[in-house]
Amino acid sequence: MSGSRTGRPPVQRAVRRPAAPRPPRDNPVRRFVTRARRAWDRPLTAYYLILGGSVLITVLGLVMVYSASQITALQLSLPGSYFFRKQFLAAAIGGVLMFAASRMPVKLHRALAYPILAGAVFLMALVQVPGIGMAVNGNQNWISLGGSFQIQPSEFGKLALVLWGADLMARKHDRKLLTQWKHMLVPLVPVSFLLLGLIMLGGDMGTAIILTAILFGLLWLAGAPTRLFVGVLSVAGAIGVLLIKTSPNRMARLACIGATEPRSGVADCWQAVHGIYALASGGLFGSGLGASVEKWGQLPEAHTDFIFAVTGEELGLAGTLSVLALFAALGYAGIRVAGRTEDPFVRYAAGGVTTWITAQAVINIGAVLGLLPIAGVPLPLFSYGGSALLPTMFAIGLLIAFARDEPAARAALAMRQPRFGRKRGAGGPRGPRRWNTMRRRASAARSSGER
């Protein structure tokens, strides 16, 4: 037996194992992207985006309406907060409508489709009655309610077309009739043309463009074939070209695309050019809230159609990008709600509302930037105008209701803590859940070392 000189057994050296590879360093950018994706895919993401985005746009719009309308109010011998108080009242009423719409079941939304459509058609026809309808800026699309309050029924026509069109297409989808072109077009297209005709009698082509966008959005969501889609688009485009060619005012607006200096003649481009001046003078962070120069009479409609230009002048590029980001988030959330639902009415209605708000925002902002002709449409939830704000906030309530009604969102909302006011000893489905929650907390405390 072999041994060492000391008589002790030889020491066996441990076999060296290859060193374990070091874990890769945690990339903060990758970690942020992973967390953002997880947060983006949560069930309530669309719900919070719609609710938070719409509220932020409305609140920021109130601030900008107050800032942009002060000079106009003083020039009209009115208090400086005159337009702000009217917009705040409309926002308060719109908030009630939004809350009511968000709590309504889908069946009630569908039941309201035909009454809203009939009321909108009646009011839009009433506009053309002498002595009842009134003209504002050359467009006969208003009804006076007495005093300084007016209503524009064509704004409610957008909501009527969305609800009625979604209900119509959903019923035909359930009966498997959308595979036939005649069922896809009739009566959706004739009723849409009726609304468009009533609007164009007053000369408001901007609102007519928004209704046309809603019509195409519904047809696209219903799966209209390319030939049918192109055919309807061609007819609408031909009518639009004819209406533009026969109106010197619309031709002048078309000629002002990309203008950088005022001109002489019919197309003076004063409003378009001064909108560009306001955006250019804002810089990165703006001249400060309330410090706009263009709103002192140089920029027409500073608190309505061109409020985005005043926002760029006072809040700068940072403010305008924030507004664009809020509208982009709102549009994404609407598309997500429409894409994840299995209810055809919810899909058509959510897609119609998203098309409405997105198209109107693009047309308004594009006109302010000089990329599109001035169409005279307000920036949704942002510009001054109660007639535009009320139906838009009701439509936002629709999106909130649809986002809450998703199965995953419903389950996430059901897992929240029970409401206040319930007794501890009361029976019902919330009793065991509270006891299980307390038991899990107690076990977690013991496992963490607490005694």
Short mmCIF file of C-alpha atoms in Angstrom, two decimals:
data_model
loop_
_atom_site.label_atom_id
_atom_site.label_comp_id
_atom_site.label_asym_id
_atom_site.label_seq_id
_atom_site.Cartn_x
_atom_site.Cartn_y
_atom_site.Cartn_z
CA MET A 1 0.00 0.00 0.00
CA SER A 2 1.50 3.20 -1.12
CA GLY A 3 1.57 6.15 1.20
CA SER A 4 3.39 9.35 1.93
CA ARG A 5 6.52 9.73 3.99
CA THR A 6 4.54 10.82 6.98
CA GLY A 7 2.40 7.74 6.81
CA ARG A 8 -0.65 9.71 5.94
CA PRO A 9 -2.70 8.91 2.88
CA PRO A 10 -2.00 11.18 -0.07
CA VAL A 11 -4.21 14.18 -0.46
CA GLN A 12 -6.34 13.93 -3.56
CA ARG A 13 -6.65 17.19 -5.37
CA ALA A 14 -10.10 18.18 -6.55
CA VAL A 15 -10.59 18.13 -10.24
CA ARG A 16 -10.96 21.64 -11.53
CA ARG A 17 -14.25 22.22 -13.20
CA PRO A 18 -14.56 24.70 -16.03
CA ALA A 19 -15.72 28.06 -14.80
CA ALA A 20 -19.40 28.71 -15.33
CA PRO A 21 -20.08 31.36 -17.93
CA ARG A 22 -20.91 34.69 -16.46
CA PRO A 23 -24.47 35.80 -16.96
CA PRO A 24 -24.81 38.54 -19.53
CA ARG A 25 -24.99 42.01 -18.18
CA ASP A 26 -28.48 43.39 -17.79
CA ASN A 27 -29.12 45.84 -20.59
CA PRO A 28 -31.23 48.72 -19.21
CA VAL A 29 -32.67 49.48 -22.64
CA ARG A 30 -33.73 45.87 -23.16
CA ARG A 31 -35.17 45.73 -19.65
CA PHE A 32 -37.16 48.90 -20.28
CA VAL A 33 -38.49 47.55 -23.58
CA THR A 34 -39.51 44.28 -21.90
CA ARG A 35 -41.34 46.07 -19.12
CA ALA A 36 -43.02 48.40 -21.62
CA ARG A 37 -44.23 45.43 -23.66
CA ARG A 38 -45.62 43.74 -20.57
CA ALA A 39 -47.41 46.91 -19.53
CA TRP A 40 -48.66 47.43 -23.09
CA ASP A 41 -50.16 43.92 -23.22
CA ARG A 42 -52.07 44.18 -19.97
CA PRO A 43 -55.85 43.73 -20.20
CA LEU A 44 -56.67 47.25 -18.98
CA THR A 45 -54.16 49.11 -21.16
CA ALA A 46 -56.76 50.18 -23.73
CA TYR A 47 -59.16 51.23 -20.97
CA TYR A 48 -56.60 53.46 -19.27
CA LEU A 49 -55.33 54.90 -22.57
CA ILE A 50 -58.83 55.90 -23.69
CA LEU A 51 -59.86 57.31 -20.34
CA GLY A 52 -56.59 59.05 -19.53
CA GLY A 53 -55.90 60.28 -23.06
CA SER A 54 -59.35 61.77 -23.56
CA VAL A 55 -59.34 63.48 -20.16
CA LEU A 56 -55.87 64.95 -20.74
CA ILE A 57 -56.81 66.23 -24.20
CA THR A 58 -59.99 67.81 -22.84
CA VAL A 59 -58.25 69.48 -19.89
CA LEU A 60 -55.41 70.79 -22.04
CA GLY A 61 -57.99 71.98 -24.54
CA LEU A 62 -59.78 73.96 -21.83
CA VAL A 63 -56.51 75.64 -20.89
CA MET A 64 -55.73 76.54 -24.48
CA VAL A 65 -59.29 77.73 -25.20
CA TYR A 66 -59.00 80.11 -22.25
CA SER A 67 -55.63 81.37 -23.48
CA ALA A 68 -56.52 81.65 -27.17
CA SER A 69 -60.00 83.17 -26.78
CA GLN A 70 -59.32 86.02 -24.37
CA ILE A 71 -58.43 88.60 -27.03
CA THR A 72 -61.32 87.59 -29.27
CA ALA A 73 -63.74 87.94 -26.37
CA LEU A 74 -62.42 91.38 -25.45
CA GLN A 75 -62.66 92.52 -29.07
CA LEU A 76 -66.35 91.54 -28.99
CA SER A 77 -66.85 93.55 -25.76
CA LEU A 78 -67.28 90.33 -23.76
CA PRO A 79 -65.54 89.16 -20.57
CA GLY A 80 -62.18 87.54 -21.18
CA SER A 81 -63.38 84.19 -19.82
CA TYR A 82 -66.59 84.15 -21.89
CA PHE A 83 -65.63 81.38 -24.31
CA PHE A 84 -63.86 79.41 -21.58
CA ARG A 85 -66.97 79.34 -19.39
CA LYS A 86 -69.11 78.08 -22.25
CA GLN A 87 -66.54 75.41 -23.11
CA PHE A 88 -66.24 74.41 -19.46
CA LEU A 89 -70.02 74.01 -19.24
CA ALA A 90 -70.00 71.86 -22.38
CA ALA A 91 -67.14 69.78 -20.97
CA ALA A 92 -69.06 69.23 -17.72
CA ILE A 93 -72.18 68.08 -19.61
CA GLY A 94 -69.99 65.99 -21.90
CA GLY A 95 -68.37 64.37 -18.88
CA VAL A 96 -71.79 63.27 -17.66
CA LEU A 97 -72.59 61.89 -21.12
CA MET A 98 -69.26 60.09 -21.27
CA PHE A 99 -69.80 58.50 -17.85
CA ALA A 100 -73.34 57.46 -18.79
CA ALA A 101 -72.19 55.97 -22.09
CA SER A 102 -69.36 54.09 -20.38
CA ARG A 103 -71.84 52.43 -18.01
CA MET A 104 -74.47 51.53 -20.60
CA PRO A 105 -74.68 47.93 -21.78
CA VAL A 106 -74.11 47.19 -25.44
CA LYS A 107 -77.81 46.37 -25.95
CA LEU A 108 -78.79 49.88 -24.86
CA HIS A 109 -76.24 51.42 -27.24
CA ARG A 110 -77.78 49.46 -30.07
CA ALA A 111 -81.27 50.48 -29.00
CA LEU A 112 -80.26 54.17 -29.16
CA ALA A 113 -79.00 53.92 -32.74
CA TYR A 114 -82.29 54.53 -34.54
CA PRO A 115 -83.58 57.32 -32.22
CA ILE A 116 -80.28 59.21 -32.53
CA LEU A 117 -80.31 58.81 -36.31
CA ALA A 118 -83.91 60.02 -36.60
CA GLY A 119 -83.22 62.99 -34.32
CA ALA A 120 -80.08 63.96 -36.24
CA VAL A 121 -81.86 63.80 -39.62
CA PHE A 122 -84.77 65.87 -38.27
CA LEU A 123 -82.49 68.56 -36.85
CA MET A 124 -80.32 68.66 -39.96
CA ALA A 125 -83.44 69.15 -42.09
CA LEU A 126 -84.67 71.80 -39.65
CA VAL A 127 -81.51 73.80 -40.28
CA GLN A 128 -82.68 74.55 -43.82
CA VAL A 129 -86.02 76.00 -42.66
CA PRO A 130 -85.96 79.82 -42.93
CA GLY A 131 -86.18 81.51 -39.54
CA ILE A 132 -84.87 78.47 -37.67
CA GLY A 133 -81.50 77.73 -39.23
CA MET A 134 -78.74 80.30 -39.09
CA ALA A 135 -75.49 80.81 -40.98
CA VAL A 136 -72.07 81.05 -39.34
CA ASN A 137 -69.04 81.93 -41.49
CA GLY A 138 -71.06 81.29 -44.63
CA ASN A 139 -72.30 77.81 -43.64
CA GLN A 140 -76.00 77.24 -42.96
CA ASN A 141 -75.55 74.48 -40.37
CA TRP A 142 -76.66 75.98 -37.06
CA ILE A 143 -79.82 76.26 -34.97
CA SER A 144 -80.14 79.01 -32.37
CA LEU A 145 -81.24 77.85 -28.92
CA GLY A 146 -81.72 81.34 -27.59
CA GLY A 147 -79.23 83.85 -26.33
CA SER A 148 -75.64 82.95 -27.17
CA PHE A 149 -76.24 79.20 -27.35
CA GLN A 150 -76.30 77.45 -30.73
CA ILE A 151 -76.24 73.85 -31.86
CA GLN A 152 -74.76 72.27 -34.98
CA PRO A 153 -76.83 69.14 -35.77
CA SER A 154 -74.30 67.82 -38.29
CA GLU A 155 -71.92 67.05 -35.41
CA PHE A 156 -74.51 64.67 -33.99
CA GLY A 157 -74.85 63.15 -37.47
CA LYS A 158 -71.37 61.64 -37.02
CA LEU A 159 -72.43 59.83 -33.86
CA ALA A 160 -75.70 58.75 -35.51
CA LEU A 161 -73.89 57.25 -38.50
CA VAL A 162 -71.46 55.35 -36.27
CA LEU A 163 -74.14 53.80 -34.03
CA TRP A 164 -76.70 53.11 -36.74
CA GLY A 165 -74.12 51.84 -39.23
CA ALA A 166 -72.53 49.54 -36.64
CA ASP A 167 -75.91 48.11 -35.61
CA LEU A 168 -76.92 47.59 -39.26
CA MET A 169 -73.69 45.86 -40.23
CA ALA A 170 -73.73 43.72 -37.07
CA ARG A 171 -77.23 42.42 -37.81
CA LYS A 172 -76.26 41.61 -41.39
CA HIS A 173 -73.08 39.95 -40.13
CA ASP A 174 -75.11 37.69 -37.85
CA ARG A 175 -77.31 36.70 -40.80
CA LYS A 176 -74.25 36.16 -43.03
CA LEU A 177 -75.46 38.72 -45.57
CA LEU A 178 -72.27 40.77 -45.88
CA THR A 179 -70.95 38.43 -48.56
CA GLN A 180 -73.43 40.02 -51.00
CA TRP A 181 -72.51 43.46 -52.28
CA LYS A 182 -76.10 44.75 -52.30
CA HIS A 183 -76.54 44.01 -48.60
CA MET A 184 -73.22 45.68 -47.85
CA LEU A 185 -74.18 48.88 -49.66
CA VAL A 186 -77.94 49.10 -49.01
CA PRO A 187 -79.12 50.91 -46.96
CA LEU A 188 -75.80 52.07 -45.49
CA VAL A 189 -74.62 54.08 -48.50
CA PRO A 190 -78.02 55.70 -49.32
CA VAL A 191 -78.53 56.84 -45.72
CA SER A 192 -74.96 58.15 -45.61
CA PHE A 193 -75.57 60.10 -48.81
CA LEU A 194 -78.77 61.49 -47.25
CA LEU A 195 -76.76 62.83 -44.32
CA LEU A 196 -74.08 64.15 -46.67
CA GLY A 197 -76.70 65.89 -48.80
CA LEU A 198 -78.25 67.62 -45.80
CA ILE A 199 -74.80 68.77 -44.70
CA MET A 200 -73.79 70.01 -48.14
CA LEU A 201 -77.01 72.02 -48.41
CA GLY A 202 -75.46 74.20 -45.74
CA GLY A 203 -72.07 74.27 -47.45
CA ASP A 204 -70.06 72.51 -44.71
CA MET A 205 -67.72 70.32 -46.73
CA GLY A 206 -65.37 69.67 -43.81
CA THR A 207 -68.01 67.78 -41.84
CA ALA A 208 -69.02 65.96 -45.03
CA ILE A 209 -65.43 64.70 -45.39
CA ILE A 210 -65.52 63.30 -41.84
CA LEU A 211 -68.81 61.49 -42.53
CA THR A 212 -67.33 60.05 -45.72
CA ALA A 213 -64.34 58.78 -43.73
CA ILE A 214 -66.70 57.09 -41.24
CA LEU A 215 -68.58 55.45 -44.14
CA PHE A 216 -65.37 54.06 -45.63
CA GLY A 217 -64.23 52.90 -42.19
CA LEU A 218 -67.42 50.89 -41.73
CA LEU A 219 -67.14 49.38 -45.22
CA TRP A 220 -63.50 48.45 -44.62
CA LEU A 221 -64.30 46.82 -41.26
CA ALA A 222 -67.14 44.89 -42.88
CA GLY A 223 -64.68 43.41 -45.37
CA ALA A 224 -65.82 45.19 -48.51
CA PRO A 225 -64.08 43.84 -51.59
CA THR A 226 -61.56 46.05 -53.34
CA ARG A 227 -63.74 46.64 -56.40
CA LEU A 228 -66.68 47.76 -54.27
CA PHE A 229 -64.48 49.93 -52.09
CA VAL A 230 -62.83 51.59 -55.09
CA GLY A 231 -66.22 52.12 -56.75
CA VAL A 232 -67.71 53.95 -53.78
CA LEU A 233 -64.49 55.92 -53.35
CA SER A 234 -64.55 56.95 -57.01
CA VAL A 235 -68.13 58.18 -56.79
CA ALA A 236 -67.39 60.14 -53.61
CA GLY A 237 -64.20 61.56 -55.13
CA ALA A 238 -66.00 62.68 -58.29
CA ILE A 239 -68.69 64.43 -56.24
CA GLY A 240 -66.01 66.08 -54.11
CA VAL A 241 -64.09 67.35 -57.14
CA LEU A 242 -67.29 68.76 -58.61
CA LEU A 243 -68.15 70.57 -55.37
CA ILE A 244 -64.65 72.02 -55.14
CA LYS A 245 -64.53 73.15 -58.78
CA THR A 246 -67.87 74.95 -58.52
CA SER A 247 -66.90 76.93 -55.39
CA PRO A 248 -64.34 79.78 -55.60
CA ASN A 249 -63.93 79.68 -51.82
CA ARG A 250 -62.96 75.99 -51.84
CA MET A 251 -60.62 76.52 -54.78
CA ALA A 252 -58.95 79.34 -52.85
CA ARG A 253 -58.45 77.07 -49.85
CA LEU A 254 -56.95 74.41 -52.09
CA ALA A 255 -54.54 76.95 -53.54
CA CYS A 256 -53.21 77.84 -50.08
CA ILE A 257 -51.58 74.47 -49.45
CA GLY A 258 -47.93 75.11 -48.62
CA ALA A 259 -48.26 78.91 -48.72
CA THR A 260 -45.64 80.80 -46.72
CA GLU A 261 -46.57 84.41 -47.53
CA PRO A 262 -49.91 86.22 -47.87
CA ARG A 263 -51.07 86.83 -51.41
CA SER A 264 -53.33 89.31 -53.13
CA GLY A 265 -56.60 88.28 -54.71
CA VAL A 266 -59.22 85.72 -53.77
CA ALA A 267 -56.69 83.25 -52.30
CA ASP A 268 -54.94 85.59 -49.89
CA CYS A 269 -53.99 82.63 -47.60
CA TRP A 270 -53.94 84.95 -44.58
CA GLN A 271 -55.16 82.36 -42.10
CA ALA A 272 -52.94 79.56 -43.41
CA VAL A 273 -49.80 81.71 -43.42
CA HIS A 274 -50.31 83.14 -39.94
CA GLY A 275 -50.90 79.63 -38.64
CA ILE A 276 -47.43 78.74 -39.93
CA TYR A 277 -46.04 81.92 -38.35
CA ALA A 278 -47.49 80.91 -34.98
CA LEU A 279 -45.93 77.44 -35.15
CA ALA A 280 -42.58 78.79 -36.33
CA SER A 281 -42.30 81.37 -33.56
CA GLY A 282 -42.96 78.82 -30.82
CA GLY A 283 -39.58 77.17 -30.95
CA LEU A 284 -38.85 74.16 -28.79
CA PHE A 285 -40.75 75.08 -25.62
CA GLY A 286 -42.86 78.01 -26.77
CA SER A 287 -43.19 81.59 -25.70
CA GLY A 288 -45.16 80.71 -22.58
CA LEU A 289 -48.79 80.11 -21.77
CA GLY A 290 -50.81 83.20 -22.65
CA ALA A 291 -47.93 84.91 -24.48
CA SER A 292 -49.12 84.27 -28.04
CA VAL A 293 -48.79 87.18 -30.47
CA GLU A 294 -50.83 85.79 -33.35
CA LYS A 295 -54.02 85.58 -31.27
CA TRP A 296 -54.08 89.41 -31.06
CA GLY A 297 -56.15 89.62 -34.23
CA GLN A 298 -53.64 88.30 -36.76
CA LEU A 299 -54.80 84.65 -36.71
CA PRO A 300 -58.53 84.14 -37.44
CA GLU A 301 -60.36 81.41 -35.50
CA ALA A 302 -57.51 81.12 -33.01
CA HIS A 303 -59.62 79.30 -30.42
CA THR A 304 -61.51 77.01 -32.81
CA ASP A 305 -60.03 75.63 -36.02
CA PHE A 306 -56.49 76.97 -35.49
CA ILE A 307 -56.07 76.33 -31.78
CA PHE A 308 -53.26 73.89 -32.60
CA ALA A 309 -51.26 76.82 -34.02
CA VAL A 310 -51.66 78.81 -30.79
CA THR A 311 -50.64 75.69 -28.86
CA GLY A 312 -47.45 75.49 -30.91
CA GLU A 313 -46.71 79.17 -30.34
CA GLU A 314 -47.23 79.09 -26.57
CA LEU A 315 -46.09 75.55 -25.70
CA GLY A 316 -43.66 74.99 -28.55
CA LEU A 317 -42.73 71.76 -30.24
CA ALA A 318 -42.95 69.92 -26.92
CA GLY A 319 -46.61 70.90 -26.53
CA THR A 320 -47.63 69.99 -30.07
CA LEU A 321 -45.85 66.63 -29.89
CA SER A 322 -47.62 65.93 -26.61
CA VAL A 323 -50.99 66.57 -28.26
CA LEU A 324 -50.03 64.33 -31.18
CA ALA A 325 -48.91 61.57 -28.79
CA LEU A 326 -52.24 61.72 -26.92
CA PHE A 327 -54.21 61.39 -30.14
CA ALA A 328 -51.94 58.56 -31.30
CA ALA A 329 -52.51 56.71 -28.02
CA LEU A 330 -56.25 57.25 -28.31
CA GLY A 331 -56.24 55.93 -31.87
CA TYR A 332 -54.15 52.89 -30.95
CA ALA A 333 -56.45 52.05 -28.06
CA GLY A 334 -59.51 52.28 -30.30
CA ILE A 335 -57.93 49.97 -32.87
CA ARG A 336 -56.99 47.54 -30.11
CA VAL A 337 -60.55 47.44 -28.79
CA ALA A 338 -61.93 46.87 -32.29
CA GLY A 339 -59.38 44.15 -33.03
CA ARG A 340 -59.75 42.09 -29.85
CA THR A 341 -63.52 41.88 -29.56
CA GLU A 342 -65.69 39.06 -30.89
CA ASP A 343 -68.88 41.15 -30.93
CA PRO A 344 -69.42 42.54 -34.45
CA PHE A 345 -71.31 45.61 -33.18
CA VAL A 346 -68.46 46.50 -30.83
CA ARG A 347 -65.94 46.04 -33.64
CA TYR A 348 -67.83 48.26 -36.08
CA ALA A 349 -68.70 50.92 -33.50
CA ALA A 350 -65.19 51.10 -32.04
CA GLY A 351 -63.68 51.24 -35.53
CA GLY A 352 -66.14 53.94 -36.59
CA VAL A 353 -65.41 56.13 -33.56
CA THR A 354 -61.66 55.67 -34.01
CA THR A 355 -61.92 56.58 -37.70
CA TRP A 356 -63.99 59.64 -36.85
CA ILE A 357 -61.63 61.06 -34.21
CA THR A 358 -58.42 60.16 -36.04
CA ALA A 359 -59.55 61.48 -39.44
CA GLN A 360 -60.80 64.74 -37.93
CA ALA A 361 -57.57 65.26 -36.00
CA VAL A 362 -55.47 64.57 -39.11
CA ILE A 363 -57.52 66.98 -41.25
CA ASN A 364 -57.37 69.76 -38.64
CA ILE A 365 -53.67 69.41 -37.86
CA GLY A 366 -52.79 68.94 -41.53
CA ALA A 367 -54.55 72.21 -42.39
CA VAL A 368 -52.69 74.07 -39.63
CA LEU A 369 -49.37 72.66 -40.87
CA GLY A 370 -50.18 73.73 -44.43
CA LEU A 371 -50.25 70.15 -45.73
CA LEU A 372 -54.01 70.00 -46.37
CA PRO A 373 -56.62 72.57 -47.37
CA ILE A 374 -58.43 74.36 -44.55
CA ALA A 375 -61.62 72.33 -44.06
CA GLY A 376 -63.06 74.19 -41.10
CA VAL A 377 -63.28 71.21 -38.75
CA PRO A 378 -62.35 71.52 -35.06
CA LEU A 379 -59.70 69.48 -33.31
CA PRO A 380 -61.63 66.77 -31.40
CA LEU A 381 -61.94 67.33 -27.62
CA PHE A 382 -59.56 70.28 -27.94
CA SER A 383 -61.06 73.14 -29.95
CA TYR A 384 -63.82 75.44 -28.76
CA GLY A 385 -67.34 74.29 -29.59
CA GLY A 386 -69.92 72.51 -27.47
CA SER A 387 -71.73 71.02 -30.46
CA ALA A 388 -68.58 69.14 -31.40
CA LEU A 389 -67.54 68.31 -27.84
CA LEU A 390 -70.77 66.65 -26.62
CA PRO A 391 -71.11 63.88 -29.25
CA THR A 392 -67.35 63.30 -29.21
CA MET A 393 -67.32 62.72 -25.45
CA PHE A 394 -70.31 60.39 -25.76
CA ALA A 395 -68.35 58.47 -28.42
CA ILE A 396 -65.36 58.28 -26.04
CA GLY A 397 -67.75 56.81 -23.47
CA LEU A 398 -68.62 54.13 -26.03
CA LEU A 399 -64.94 53.21 -26.37
CA ILE A 400 -64.55 53.08 -22.59
CA ALA A 401 -67.57 50.78 -22.29
CA PHE A 402 -66.21 48.52 -25.01
CA ALA A 403 -62.74 48.43 -23.41
CA ARG A 404 -64.27 47.48 -20.05
CA ASP A 405 -66.36 44.76 -21.68
CA GLU A 406 -63.38 42.75 -22.95
CA PRO A 407 -63.22 39.35 -21.18
CA ALA A 408 -59.68 39.90 -19.88
CA ALA A 409 -60.48 43.47 -18.79
CA ARG A 410 -63.64 42.29 -17.08
CA ALA A 411 -61.66 39.69 -15.14
CA ALA A 412 -59.01 42.25 -14.18
CA LEU A 413 -61.65 44.67 -12.92
CA ALA A 414 -63.35 41.88 -10.95
CA MET A 415 -60.07 41.14 -9.12
CA ARG A 416 -59.94 44.61 -7.62
CA GLN A 417 -60.52 45.21 -3.91
CA PRO A 418 -64.19 45.17 -2.81
CA ARG A 419 -66.00 48.44 -2.50
CA PHE A 420 -66.34 50.30 0.76
CA GLY A 421 -69.48 49.94 2.81
CA ARG A 422 -69.75 46.13 2.83
CA LYS A 423 -69.99 44.44 6.16
CA ARG A 424 -67.33 41.93 7.14
CA GLY A 425 -69.82 39.30 8.09
CA ALA A 426 -71.97 39.74 5.01
CA GLY A 427 -72.32 36.73 2.77
CA GLY A 428 -71.97 36.71 -0.94
CA PRO A 429 -69.21 36.17 -3.43
CA ARG A 430 -66.91 38.79 -1.89
CA GLY A 431 -66.68 37.16 1.55
CA PRO A 432 -64.47 34.17 0.66
CA ARG A 433 -62.31 36.30 -1.63
CA ARG A 434 -61.51 38.71 1.23
CA TRP A 435 -60.76 35.80 3.59
CA ASN A 436 -58.46 34.17 1.03
CA THR A 437 -56.67 37.47 0.49
CA MET A 438 -56.07 37.88 4.24
CA ARG A 439 -54.85 34.30 4.51
CA ARG A 440 -52.37 34.77 1.67
CA ARG A 441 -51.05 37.95 3.30
CA ALA A 442 -50.57 36.16 6.61
CA SER A 443 -48.67 33.27 5.02
CA ALA A 444 -46.49 35.69 3.09
CA ALA A 445 -45.64 37.54 6.30
CA ARG A 446 -44.60 34.32 8.09
CA SER A 447 -42.42 33.20 5.18
CA SER A 448 -40.58 36.51 5.15
CA GLY A 449 -39.36 36.11 8.72
CA GLU A 450 -41.99 38.03 10.66
CA ARG A 451 -43.32 36.59 13.92
#
